CSV table of C-alpha atoms in Angstrom, one decimal:
chain,number,residue,atom,x,y,z
A,20,UNK,CA,-0.1,0.0,0.0
A,21,UNK,CA,1.6,3.2,-1.2
A,22,UNK,CA,1.9,6.1,1.2
A,23,UNK,CA,2.7,9.4,-0.5
A,24,UNK,CA,3.7,12.9,0.6
A,25,UNK,CA,0.6,15.0,-0.2
A,26,UNK,CA,2.6,18.3,-0.7
A,27,UNK,CA,4.8,16.7,-3.2
A,28,UNK,CA,2.0,14.9,-5.0
A,29,UNK,CA,-0.1,18.1,-5.6
A,30,UNK,CA,3.1,20.0,-6.7
A,31,UNK,CA,3.9,17.3,-9.3
A,32,UNK,CA,0.3,17.6,-10.6
A,33,UNK,CA,0.5,21.5,-10.8
A,34,UNK,CA,-1.9,22.0,-8.0
A,35,UNK,CA,-1.9,24.3,-4.9
A,36,UNK,CA,-2.0,23.0,-1.3
A,37,UNK,CA,-2.2,24.7,2.1
A,38,UNK,CA,-1.0,21.6,4.1
A,39,UNK,CA,2.2,21.5,6.0
A,40,UNK,CA,5.1,19.3,5.0
A,41,UNK,CA,4.2,16.3,7.3
A,42,UNK,CA,0.8,15.3,5.8
A,43,UNK,CA,0.8,12.1,3.8
A,44,UNK,CA,-2.0,10.2,2.1
A,45,UNK,CA,-3.1,6.8,0.9
A,46,UNK,CA,-5.2,7.4,-2.1
A,47,UNK,CA,-7.2,4.1,-2.2
A,48,UNK,CA,-7.6,2.4,1.1
A,49,UNK,CA,-10.0,-0.5,1.0
A,50,UNK,CA,-12.9,-0.5,3.4
A,51,UNK,CA,-14.2,-4.2,3.3
A,52,UNK,CA,-17.2,-3.4,5.6
A,53,UNK,CA,-18.5,-0.9,3.1
A,54,UNK,CA,-17.0,-2.4,-0.1
A,55,UNK,CA,-15.5,0.8,-1.0
A,56,UNK,CA,-12.1,2.6,-1.3
A,57,UNK,CA,-11.4,5.8,0.5
A,58,UNK,CA,-8.6,8.3,0.8
A,59,UNK,CA,-6.7,8.5,4.2
A,60,UNK,CA,-4.8,11.5,5.4
A,61,UNK,CA,-2.0,10.9,7.8
A,62,UNK,CA,-0.6,13.7,10.0
A,63,UNK,CA,2.7,12.9,11.7
A,64,UNK,CA,4.3,15.0,14.3
A,65,UNK,CA,7.2,17.3,13.4
A,66,UNK,CA,9.8,15.0,15.1
A,67,UNK,CA,8.4,11.7,13.8
A,68,UNK,CA,11.1,11.1,11.2
A,69,UNK,CA,13.9,11.9,13.7
A,70,UNK,CA,12.9,9.9,16.8
A,71,UNK,CA,11.8,6.5,17.9
A,72,UNK,CA,9.0,7.8,20.0
A,73,UNK,CA,5.5,6.4,19.9
A,74,UNK,CA,2.5,8.8,19.7
A,75,UNK,CA,-1.2,8.9,20.7
A,76,UNK,CA,-3.6,8.8,17.8
A,77,UNK,CA,-6.7,10.8,17.0
A,78,UNK,CA,-9.0,9.4,14.2
A,79,UNK,CA,-11.1,12.1,12.4
A,80,UNK,CA,-14.0,12.0,10.0
A,81,UNK,CA,-14.5,14.2,6.8
A,82,UNK,CA,-10.8,14.0,5.9
A,83,UNK,CA,-11.3,16.3,2.9
A,84,UNK,CA,-11.8,19.2,5.3
A,85,UNK,CA,-9.0,18.8,7.8
A,86,UNK,CA,-5.9,19.8,6.1
A,87,UNK,CA,-6.2,21.3,2.7
A,88,UNK,CA,-8.4,24.3,1.5
A,89,UNK,CA,-8.2,22.7,-2.0
A,90,UNK,CA,-10.0,19.7,-1.0
A,91,UNK,CA,-12.4,21.1,1.5
A,92,UNK,CA,-16.0,21.7,1.3
A,93,UNK,CA,-16.1,25.3,2.5
A,94,UNK,CA,-12.8,25.7,4.2
A,95,UNK,CA,-10.4,23.6,6.3
A,96,UNK,CA,-9.8,22.9,9.9
A,97,UNK,CA,-6.0,23.6,9.7
A,98,UNK,CA,-5.4,20.6,11.8
A,99,UNK,CA,-1.7,20.2,10.6
A,100,UNK,CA,-0.8,23.7,11.2
A,101,UNK,CA,-2.5,23.9,14.6
A,102,UNK,CA,-0.7,20.8,15.8
A,103,UNK,CA,2.6,22.0,14.5
A,104,UNK,CA,2.1,25.1,16.6
A,105,UNK,CA,1.1,23.3,19.6
A,106,UNK,CA,4.1,21.0,19.3
A,107,UNK,CA,6.5,23.9,19.1
A,108,UNK,CA,4.8,25.8,21.9
A,109,UNK,CA,5.0,22.5,24.0
A,110,UNK,CA,1.4,22.5,24.5
A,111,UNK,CA,1.2,19.0,23.1
A,112,UNK,CA,4.1,16.5,22.9
A,113,UNK,CA,3.0,15.1,19.5
A,114,UNK,CA,-0.1,13.6,18.1
A,115,UNK,CA,-0.8,11.3,15.0
A,116,UNK,CA,-4.0,12.2,13.2
A,117,UNK,CA,-5.7,9.8,10.8
A,118,UNK,CA,-8.3,11.5,8.6
A,119,UNK,CA,-10.8,9.4,6.7
A,120,UNK,CA,-12.5,10.9,3.6
A,121,UNK,CA,-16.3,10.9,3.7
A,122,UNK,CA,-18.1,9.1,0.9
A,123,UNK,CA,-19.9,12.3,-0.4
A,124,UNK,CA,-23.3,10.9,-1.4
A,125,UNK,CA,-23.0,8.0,1.2
A,126,UNK,CA,-21.9,10.4,3.9
A,127,UNK,CA,-25.2,10.6,5.6
A,128,UNK,CA,-25.8,6.9,5.8
A,129,UNK,CA,-22.2,6.2,6.9
A,130,UNK,CA,-22.3,8.6,9.8
A,131,UNK,CA,-25.6,7.7,11.3
A,132,UNK,CA,-25.3,4.8,13.8
A,133,UNK,CA,-28.5,3.1,12.9
A,134,UNK,CA,-27.8,3.1,9.1
A,135,UNK,CA,-24.4,2.2,7.5
A,136,UNK,CA,-22.8,3.8,10.4
A,137,UNK,CA,-22.4,0.5,12.2
A,138,UNK,CA,-20.5,-0.9,9.2
A,139,UNK,CA,-18.4,2.3,9.2
A,140,UNK,CA,-17.8,1.9,12.9
A,141,UNK,CA,-16.5,-1.7,12.3
A,142,UNK,CA,-14.2,-0.4,9.6
A,143,UNK,CA,-12.5,2.1,11.9
A,144,UNK,CA,-12.1,-0.4,14.8
A,145,UNK,CA,-11.3,-3.7,13.0
A,146,UNK,CA,-9.6,-2.6,9.8
A,147,UNK,CA,-8.2,0.9,10.1
A,148,UNK,CA,-6.9,1.0,13.7
A,149,UNK,CA,-5.0,-2.3,13.4
A,150,UNK,CA,-3.4,-1.1,10.1
A,151,UNK,CA,-2.3,2.2,11.7
A,152,UNK,CA,-1.0,0.6,14.7
A,153,UNK,CA,1.0,-1.9,12.7
A,154,UNK,CA,2.4,0.6,10.1
A,155,UNK,CA,3.2,3.6,12.4
A,156,UNK,CA,4.8,4.2,15.8
A,157,UNK,CA,1.6,4.6,17.8
A,158,UNK,CA,0.5,4.2,21.4
A,159,UNK,CA,-2.3,1.9,20.6
A,160,UNK,CA,-3.9,1.4,24.0
A,161,UNK,CA,-7.3,3.0,24.8
A,162,UNK,CA,-5.8,5.7,27.0
A,163,UNK,CA,-4.0,7.2,23.9
A,164,UNK,CA,-6.8,6.7,21.2
A,165,UNK,CA,-9.4,9.2,20.4
A,166,UNK,CA,-12.1,9.8,17.9
A,167,UNK,CA,-13.4,13.2,16.6
A,168,UNK,CA,-15.7,14.7,14.0
A,169,UNK,CA,-18.1,17.5,13.3
A,170,UNK,CA,-21.8,17.5,12.6
A,171,UNK,CA,-22.7,14.0,11.7
A,172,UNK,CA,-19.0,13.2,12.2
A,173,UNK,CA,-19.6,14.3,15.8
A,174,UNK,CA,-22.6,12.0,16.1
A,175,UNK,CA,-20.7,8.9,15.0
A,176,UNK,CA,-17.7,9.9,17.2
A,177,UNK,CA,-19.9,10.0,20.2
A,178,UNK,CA,-21.5,6.7,19.3
A,179,UNK,CA,-18.1,5.0,18.7
A,180,UNK,CA,-16.7,6.3,22.0
A,181,UNK,CA,-19.6,5.4,24.2
A,182,UNK,CA,-20.3,2.1,22.5
A,183,UNK,CA,-16.7,0.9,22.4
A,184,UNK,CA,-14.8,2.5,25.4
A,185,UNK,CA,-12.3,-0.4,25.4
A,186,UNK,CA,-10.9,1.1,22.2
A,187,UNK,CA,-11.5,4.8,22.6
A,188,UNK,CA,-11.0,6.9,25.8
A,189,UNK,CA,-11.3,10.4,24.1
A,190,UNK,CA,-14.3,11.7,22.2
A,191,UNK,CA,-14.5,15.1,20.4
A,192,UNK,CA,-18.2,15.6,19.3
A,193,UNK,CA,-18.0,18.9,17.6
A,194,UNK,CA,-21.4,20.5,16.8
A,195,UNK,CA,-22.8,17.0,16.8
A,196,UNK,CA,-25.9,16.5,14.7
A,197,UNK,CA,-28.0,14.9,17.7
A,198,UNK,CA,-31.2,15.5,15.6
A,199,UNK,CA,-30.3,12.2,13.8
A,200,UNK,CA,-29.3,10.2,16.8
A,201,UNK,CA,-32.5,8.3,17.1
A,202,UNK,CA,-32.3,5.9,20.0
A,203,UNK,CA,-28.4,5.5,19.6
A,204,UNK,CA,-27.8,6.7,23.2
A,205,UNK,CA,-30.9,5.2,24.9
A,206,UNK,CA,-29.6,2.8,27.7
A,207,UNK,CA,-26.1,4.1,27.4
A,208,UNK,CA,-24.1,3.7,30.6
A,209,UNK,CA,-20.5,4.5,31.6
A,210,UNK,CA,-18.2,1.4,31.5
A,211,UNK,CA,-14.7,3.0,31.8
A,212,UNK,CA,-13.3,6.5,32.5
A,213,UNK,CA,-13.3,8.8,29.5
A,214,UNK,CA,-13.0,12.3,28.3
A,215,UNK,CA,-15.9,13.5,26.3
A,216,UNK,CA,-15.8,16.9,24.6
A,217,UNK,CA,-19.0,18.4,23.2
A,218,UNK,CA,-19.7,21.9,21.7
A,219,UNK,CA,-22.2,23.9,19.8
A,220,UNK,CA,-22.7,27.4,18.4
A,221,UNK,CA,-25.6,29.6,19.2
A,222,UNK,CA,-26.2,30.4,15.5
A,223,UNK,CA,-26.3,26.8,14.0
A,224,UNK,CA,-29.4,27.3,11.9
A,225,UNK,CA,-29.9,24.4,9.6
A,226,UNK,CA,-32.6,23.5,7.0
A,227,UNK,CA,-34.0,20.8,9.3
A,228,UNK,CA,-33.9,22.6,12.7
A,229,UNK,CA,-33.4,26.0,14.3
A,230,UNK,CA,-30.4,27.0,16.2
A,231,UNK,CA,-32.2,26.8,19.5
A,232,UNK,CA,-33.4,23.3,18.8
A,233,UNK,CA,-29.9,22.2,17.5
A,234,UNK,CA,-28.3,23.4,20.8
A,235,UNK,CA,-31.2,21.8,22.9
A,236,UNK,CA,-30.6,18.4,21.3
A,237,UNK,CA,-26.8,18.7,22.2
A,238,UNK,CA,-27.6,19.6,25.8
A,239,UNK,CA,-30.1,16.7,26.1
A,240,UNK,CA,-27.4,14.2,25.2
A,241,UNK,CA,-24.9,15.9,27.5
A,242,UNK,CA,-27.3,15.5,30.4
A,243,UNK,CA,-28.1,11.9,29.3
A,244,UNK,CA,-24.3,11.0,29.6
A,245,UNK,CA,-24.1,12.7,33.0
A,246,UNK,CA,-27.1,10.6,34.1
A,247,UNK,CA,-25.3,7.6,32.6
A,248,UNK,CA,-22.4,8.0,35.1
A,249,UNK,CA,-20.0,10.2,33.4
A,250,UNK,CA,-18.7,12.9,35.8
A,251,UNK,CA,-18.3,16.6,35.3
A,252,UNK,CA,-14.6,16.1,35.1
A,253,UNK,CA,-14.9,13.7,32.3
A,254,UNK,CA,-17.4,15.9,30.4
A,255,UNK,CA,-17.0,19.1,28.9
A,256,UNK,CA,-19.6,21.1,27.0
A,257,UNK,CA,-18.6,24.4,25.2
A,258,UNK,CA,-21.2,26.9,23.8
A,259,UNK,CA,-19.7,29.5,21.5
A,260,UNK,CA,-21.8,32.6,21.1
A,261,UNK,CA,-22.4,33.6,17.5
A,262,UNK,CA,-20.8,30.5,16.1
A,263,UNK,CA,-22.3,29.0,12.9
A,264,UNK,CA,-22.3,25.4,11.6
A,265,UNK,CA,-19.1,25.6,9.6
A,266,UNK,CA,-15.5,24.6,9.3
A,267,UNK,CA,-14.2,28.0,10.4
A,268,UNK,CA,-15.9,27.6,13.8
A,269,UNK,CA,-14.6,24.1,14.2
A,270,UNK,CA,-11.2,25.1,13.2
A,271,UNK,CA,-11.3,28.0,15.8
A,272,UNK,CA,-12.2,25.5,18.6
A,273,UNK,CA,-9.9,22.7,17.5
A,274,UNK,CA,-6.7,23.7,19.5
A,275,UNK,CA,-8.6,24.0,22.8
A,276,UNK,CA,-10.5,20.7,22.1
A,277,UNK,CA,-7.5,18.7,21.4
A,278,UNK,CA,-5.4,20.1,24.2
A,279,UNK,CA,-8.2,19.2,26.7
A,280,UNK,CA,-8.6,15.8,25.4
A,281,UNK,CA,-4.9,14.8,25.3
A,282,UNK,CA,-3.5,16.9,28.1
């Protein structure tokens, strides 16, 4: 399986990229649970090639939007540049990020737990994670493994974390689309200690719901998790005044989110 340097790849093809130098991709990674191929993005810490260290890992959805404006929907998260900065500021010691491209027309089904989302979850746990742990110098235990996404990606992240806490101990549910949760969190109960980050903006008006209802749905799941046994120290809910449902807001909150999860 060929791993290529993304910056060199786009330069060879005469394209423009906004990524840092330590982002690599696998163009066609096979997902047997979904019978599809998907591009993977791999962010490696600045000292990865010059050390023998092992690193914690964060798995993220909507890979197209994480690193490069040229591939993003309406802007990128600047994950690579933010993590480079945090590394050099010694705010984080180093983190591997694995970004998984969404399936465009199949994104909705793949990120909803009661649709194809369960097959997608199996892919992340049983195909992708073993590959990453074998191919890269990871800290593969649950204490060093996290999952994060926004909107529907936040929903599937929260589902993966609470359903499979023996694999994930850190969850970043960014503006999670709880309107589509159905009964996914009914009967959830705490099994192991975790860190669960949730957030929402006050201006997340969407075609299917108002900003008020969107935030209410997030609050309801937050309180459900508190009632399920997760402590206030394990949970964090951030409400950003005036923030919309967009990559710019998620990028703005990313540094604080990842520092809280991995501190």
